[in-house]
CSV table of C-alpha atoms and ligand atoms in Angstrom, one decimal:
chain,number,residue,atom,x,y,z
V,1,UNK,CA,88.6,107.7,113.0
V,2,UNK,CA,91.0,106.4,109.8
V,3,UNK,CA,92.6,103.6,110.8
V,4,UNK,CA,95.6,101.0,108.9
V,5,UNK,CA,95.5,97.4,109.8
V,6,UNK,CA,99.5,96.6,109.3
V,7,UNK,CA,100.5,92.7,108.9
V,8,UNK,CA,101.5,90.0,107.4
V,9,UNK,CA,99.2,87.8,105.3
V,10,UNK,CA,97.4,85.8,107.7
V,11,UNK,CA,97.8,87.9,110.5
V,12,UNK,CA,94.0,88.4,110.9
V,13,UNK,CA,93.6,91.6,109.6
V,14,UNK,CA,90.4,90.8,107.9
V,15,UNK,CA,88.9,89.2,110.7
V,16,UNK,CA,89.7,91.9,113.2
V,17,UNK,CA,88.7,94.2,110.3
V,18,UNK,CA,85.1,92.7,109.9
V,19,UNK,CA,84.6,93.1,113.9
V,20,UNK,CA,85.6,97.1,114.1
V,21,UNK,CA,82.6,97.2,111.0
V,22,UNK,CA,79.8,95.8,113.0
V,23,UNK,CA,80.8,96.6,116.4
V,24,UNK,CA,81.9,100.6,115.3
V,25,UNK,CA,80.0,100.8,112.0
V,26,UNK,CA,83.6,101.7,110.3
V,27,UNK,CA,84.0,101.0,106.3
V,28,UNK,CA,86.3,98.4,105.6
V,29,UNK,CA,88.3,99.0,102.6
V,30,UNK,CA,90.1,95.6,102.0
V,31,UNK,CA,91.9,96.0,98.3
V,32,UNK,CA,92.6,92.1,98.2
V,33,UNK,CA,88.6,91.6,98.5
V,34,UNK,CA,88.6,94.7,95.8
V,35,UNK,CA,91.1,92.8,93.3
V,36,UNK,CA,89.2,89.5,94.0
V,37,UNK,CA,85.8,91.7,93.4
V,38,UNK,CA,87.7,92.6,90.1
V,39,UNK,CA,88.8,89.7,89.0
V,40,UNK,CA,85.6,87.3,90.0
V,41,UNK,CA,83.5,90.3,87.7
V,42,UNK,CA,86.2,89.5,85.0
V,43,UNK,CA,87.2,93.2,84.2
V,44,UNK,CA,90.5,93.9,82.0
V,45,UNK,CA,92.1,95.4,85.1
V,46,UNK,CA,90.6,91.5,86.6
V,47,UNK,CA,92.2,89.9,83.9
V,48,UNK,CA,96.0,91.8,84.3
V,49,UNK,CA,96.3,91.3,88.0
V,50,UNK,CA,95.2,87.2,88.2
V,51,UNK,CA,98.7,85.5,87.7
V,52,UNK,CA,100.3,88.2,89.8
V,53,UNK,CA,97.8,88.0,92.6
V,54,UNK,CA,98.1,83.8,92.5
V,55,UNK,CA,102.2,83.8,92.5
V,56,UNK,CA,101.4,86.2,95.6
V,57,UNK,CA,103.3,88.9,94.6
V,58,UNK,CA,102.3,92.3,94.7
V,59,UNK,CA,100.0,94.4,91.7
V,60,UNK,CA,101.1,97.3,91.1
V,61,UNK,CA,101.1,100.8,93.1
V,62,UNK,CA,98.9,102.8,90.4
V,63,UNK,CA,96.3,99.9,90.2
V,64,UNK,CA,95.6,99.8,94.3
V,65,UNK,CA,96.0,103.4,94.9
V,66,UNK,CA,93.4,103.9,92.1
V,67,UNK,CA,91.3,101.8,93.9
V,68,UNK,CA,90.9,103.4,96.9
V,69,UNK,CA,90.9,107.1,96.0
V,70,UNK,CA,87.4,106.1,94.4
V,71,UNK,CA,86.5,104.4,97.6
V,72,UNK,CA,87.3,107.2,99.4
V,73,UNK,CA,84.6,109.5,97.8
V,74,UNK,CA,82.0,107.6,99.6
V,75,UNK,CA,80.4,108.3,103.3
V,76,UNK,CA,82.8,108.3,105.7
V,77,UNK,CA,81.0,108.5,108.7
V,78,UNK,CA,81.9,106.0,110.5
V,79,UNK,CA,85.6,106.0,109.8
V,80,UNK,CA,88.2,103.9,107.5
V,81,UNK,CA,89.7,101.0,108.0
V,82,UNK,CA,92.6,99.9,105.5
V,83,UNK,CA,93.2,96.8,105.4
V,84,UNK,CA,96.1,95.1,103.6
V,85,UNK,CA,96.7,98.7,102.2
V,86,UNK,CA,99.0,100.6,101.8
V,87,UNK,CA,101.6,98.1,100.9
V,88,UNK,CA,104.6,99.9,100.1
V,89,UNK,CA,106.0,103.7,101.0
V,90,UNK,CA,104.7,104.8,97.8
V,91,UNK,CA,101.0,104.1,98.7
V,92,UNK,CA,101.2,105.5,102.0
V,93,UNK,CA,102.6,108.6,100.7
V,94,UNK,CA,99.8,108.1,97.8
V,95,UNK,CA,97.3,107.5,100.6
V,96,UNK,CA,98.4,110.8,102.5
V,97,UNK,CA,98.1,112.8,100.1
V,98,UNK,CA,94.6,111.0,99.5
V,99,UNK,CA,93.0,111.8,102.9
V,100,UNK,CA,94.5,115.5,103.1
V,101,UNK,CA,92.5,116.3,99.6
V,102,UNK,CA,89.4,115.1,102.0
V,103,UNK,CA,90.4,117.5,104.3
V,104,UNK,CA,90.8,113.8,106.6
V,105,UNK,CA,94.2,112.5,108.0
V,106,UNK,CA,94.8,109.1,109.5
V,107,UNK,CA,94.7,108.6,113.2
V,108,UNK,CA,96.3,105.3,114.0
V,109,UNK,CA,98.5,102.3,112.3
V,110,UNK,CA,97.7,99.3,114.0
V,111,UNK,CA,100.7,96.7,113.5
V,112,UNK,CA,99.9,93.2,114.2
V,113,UNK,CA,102.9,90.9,114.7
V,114,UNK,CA,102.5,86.8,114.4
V,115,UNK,CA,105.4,84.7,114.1
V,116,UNK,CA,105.9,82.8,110.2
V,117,UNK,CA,105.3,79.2,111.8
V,118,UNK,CA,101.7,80.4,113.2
V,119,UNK,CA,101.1,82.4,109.8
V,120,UNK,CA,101.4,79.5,107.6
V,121,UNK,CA,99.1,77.4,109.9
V,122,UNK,CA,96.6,79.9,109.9
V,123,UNK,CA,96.7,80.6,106.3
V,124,UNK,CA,97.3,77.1,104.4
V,125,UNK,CA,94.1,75.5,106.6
V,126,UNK,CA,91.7,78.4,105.7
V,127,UNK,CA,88.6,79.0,104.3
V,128,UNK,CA,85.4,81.4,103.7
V,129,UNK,CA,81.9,81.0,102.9
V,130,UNK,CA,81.7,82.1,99.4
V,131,UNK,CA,77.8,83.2,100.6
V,132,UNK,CA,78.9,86.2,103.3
V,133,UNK,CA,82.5,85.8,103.7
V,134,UNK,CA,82.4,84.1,107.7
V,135,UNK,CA,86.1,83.1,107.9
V,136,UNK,CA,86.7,79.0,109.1
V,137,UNK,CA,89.7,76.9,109.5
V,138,UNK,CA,90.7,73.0,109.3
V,139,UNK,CA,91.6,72.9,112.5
V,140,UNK,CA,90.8,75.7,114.6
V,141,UNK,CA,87.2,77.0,113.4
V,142,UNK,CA,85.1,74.6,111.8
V,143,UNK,CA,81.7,74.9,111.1
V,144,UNK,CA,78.6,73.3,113.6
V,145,UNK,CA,77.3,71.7,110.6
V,146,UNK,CA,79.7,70.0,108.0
V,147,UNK,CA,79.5,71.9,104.6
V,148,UNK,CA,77.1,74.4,106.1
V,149,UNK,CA,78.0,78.1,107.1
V,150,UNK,CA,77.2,79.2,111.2
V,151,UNK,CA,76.5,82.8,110.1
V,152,UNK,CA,74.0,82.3,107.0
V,153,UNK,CA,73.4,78.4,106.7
V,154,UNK,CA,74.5,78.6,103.3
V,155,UNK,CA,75.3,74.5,102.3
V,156,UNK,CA,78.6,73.4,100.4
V,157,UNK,CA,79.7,77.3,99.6
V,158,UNK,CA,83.0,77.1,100.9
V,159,UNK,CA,86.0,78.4,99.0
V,160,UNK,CA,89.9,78.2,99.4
V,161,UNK,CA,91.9,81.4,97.8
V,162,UNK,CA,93.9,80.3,94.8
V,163,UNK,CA,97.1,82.0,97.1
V,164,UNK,CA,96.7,80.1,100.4
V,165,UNK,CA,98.5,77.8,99.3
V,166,UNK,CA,102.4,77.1,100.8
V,167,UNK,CA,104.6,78.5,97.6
V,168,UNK,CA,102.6,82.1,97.4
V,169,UNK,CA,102.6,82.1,100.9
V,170,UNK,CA,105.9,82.2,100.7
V,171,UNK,CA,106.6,84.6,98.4
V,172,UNK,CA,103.5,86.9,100.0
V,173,UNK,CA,105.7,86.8,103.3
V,174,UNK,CA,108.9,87.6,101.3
V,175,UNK,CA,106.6,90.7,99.8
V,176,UNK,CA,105.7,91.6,103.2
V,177,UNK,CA,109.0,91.8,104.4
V,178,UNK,CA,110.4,93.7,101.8
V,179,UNK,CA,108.0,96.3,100.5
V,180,UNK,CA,105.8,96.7,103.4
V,181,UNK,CA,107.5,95.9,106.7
V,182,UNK,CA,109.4,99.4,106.4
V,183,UNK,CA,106.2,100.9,106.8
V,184,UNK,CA,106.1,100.1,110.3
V,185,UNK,CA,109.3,102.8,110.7
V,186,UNK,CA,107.7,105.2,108.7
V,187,UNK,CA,104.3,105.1,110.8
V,188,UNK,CA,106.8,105.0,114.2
V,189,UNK,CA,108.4,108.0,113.1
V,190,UNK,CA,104.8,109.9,112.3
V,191,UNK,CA,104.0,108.6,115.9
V,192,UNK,CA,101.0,106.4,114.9
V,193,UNK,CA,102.1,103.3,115.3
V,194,UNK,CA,100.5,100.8,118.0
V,195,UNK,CA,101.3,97.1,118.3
V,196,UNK,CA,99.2,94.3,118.9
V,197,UNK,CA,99.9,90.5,119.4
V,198,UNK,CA,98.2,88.7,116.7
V,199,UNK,CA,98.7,85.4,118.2
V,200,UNK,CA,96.0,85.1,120.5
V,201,UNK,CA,92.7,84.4,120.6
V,202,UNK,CA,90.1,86.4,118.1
V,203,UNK,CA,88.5,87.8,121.2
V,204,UNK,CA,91.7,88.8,123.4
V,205,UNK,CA,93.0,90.1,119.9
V,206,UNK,CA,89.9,92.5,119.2
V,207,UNK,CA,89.8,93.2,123.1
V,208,UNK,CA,94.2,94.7,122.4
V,209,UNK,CA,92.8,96.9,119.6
V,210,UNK,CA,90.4,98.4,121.3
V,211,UNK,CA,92.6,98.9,124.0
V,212,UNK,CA,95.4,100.5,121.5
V,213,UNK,CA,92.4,103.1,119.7
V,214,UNK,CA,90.7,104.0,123.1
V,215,UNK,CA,87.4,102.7,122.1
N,1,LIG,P1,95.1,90.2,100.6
N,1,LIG,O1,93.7,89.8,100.5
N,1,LIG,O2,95.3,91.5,101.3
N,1,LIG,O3,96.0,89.1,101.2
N,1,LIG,O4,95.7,90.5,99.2
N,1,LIG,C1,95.7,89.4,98.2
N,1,LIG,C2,96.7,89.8,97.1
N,1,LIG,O5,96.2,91.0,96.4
N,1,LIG,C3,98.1,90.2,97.5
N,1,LIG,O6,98.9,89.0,97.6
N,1,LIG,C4,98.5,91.0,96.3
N,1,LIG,O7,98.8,90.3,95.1
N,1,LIG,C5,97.2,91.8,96.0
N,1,LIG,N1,97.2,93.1,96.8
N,1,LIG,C6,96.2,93.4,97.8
N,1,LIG,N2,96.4,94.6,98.3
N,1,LIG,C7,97.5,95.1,97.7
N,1,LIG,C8,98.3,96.3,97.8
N,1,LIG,N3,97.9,97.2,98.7
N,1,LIG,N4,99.4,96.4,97.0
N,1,LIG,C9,99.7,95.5,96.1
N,1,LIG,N5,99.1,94.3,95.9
N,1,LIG,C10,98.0,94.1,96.7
């Protein structure tokens, strides 16, 4: 099973994401975490998308869609999940055609729908071990131990994103709205779109997306 996790930046697509991957051994294929990978490795490609990935806006259609038709060579076993990709019509097209050359198609878009007041809580308060990527928050998730990680007791690895902050916020929601919010008509139309309410708990959330991809 191929699945899209549609939302807004904060929305908890990674989170939700990391669950499907250990609970039904799916491949996450998260091309924020690729262009972070990228950029941390300090590649040319690393280099060119920095600024425009700290303003929040978005890199450019050829550079993501190149970077997951090579991820899409590898096992797919388990099934896909996209998350925070496709972006805009022209990737989903691009992404189409992509899984049709694999003789795959996509079976469901999951949208998940948080209102702006609860996204810029979430996202301006968060952070991630830099150690194995557990996700906290400020208020809502912090760790047992200050400066120490609950999943792999890693000590003073925590790391803010240089775009959690309010301005790229902003203009990642403006992004969002623009360029990928009509994606939501064009998976409706192809009659794969489910929604779920983002706003809940981590565990009522997981529990809707199960729910909405009959597992
Ligand atoms: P994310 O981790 O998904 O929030 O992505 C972080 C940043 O990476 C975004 O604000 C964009 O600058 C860039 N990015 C990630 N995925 C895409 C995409 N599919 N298309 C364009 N830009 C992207």
């Amino acid at each position: 099973m191929n699945i899209i996790l549609l939302g807004p930046p904060g929305a908890g697509k990674g989170t939700q994401a990391q669950r499907l991957v250990v609970e039904q051994g799916m491949t996450q294929l998260s091309t924020g975490d690729m262009l972070r990978a990228a950029r941390t490795s300090g590649t040319e490609m690393g280099k060119q998308v920095a600024a425009v990935m700290d303003r929040g806006d978005l890199v450019t259609d050829e550079i993501v869609i190149g970077l997951i038709a090579e991820q899409l060579d590898h096992d797919n076993s388990g099934g896909f999940i996209f998350d925070g990709f496709p972006r805009t019509l022209k990737q989903a097209d691009a992404l189409a055609e992509l899984l049709e050359a694999k003789g795959q198609s996509l079976d469901s878009v999951i949208e998940m729908s948080v209102d702006d007041d609860a996204l810029v809580a979430r996202i301006t308060g968060r952070y991630t071990c830099g150690n194995c990527g557990a996700v906290y928050h400020d208020t809502t998730k912090k760790p047992a131990v200050e400066n120490t990680c609950d999943e792999c007791d890693s000590k003073d690895k925590f790391k803010r994103r240089a775009d959690d902050n309010e301005e790229s916020l902003r203009t990642r929601l403006m992004a969002y709205y623009k360029d990928t919010s009509p994606l939501i008509g064009y998976y409706y139309a192809k009659k794969k779109l489910k929604r779920v309410d983002g706003l809940g708990e981590i565990e009522d959330v997981a529990g809707a997306i199960k729910m909405a991809l009959n597992l």
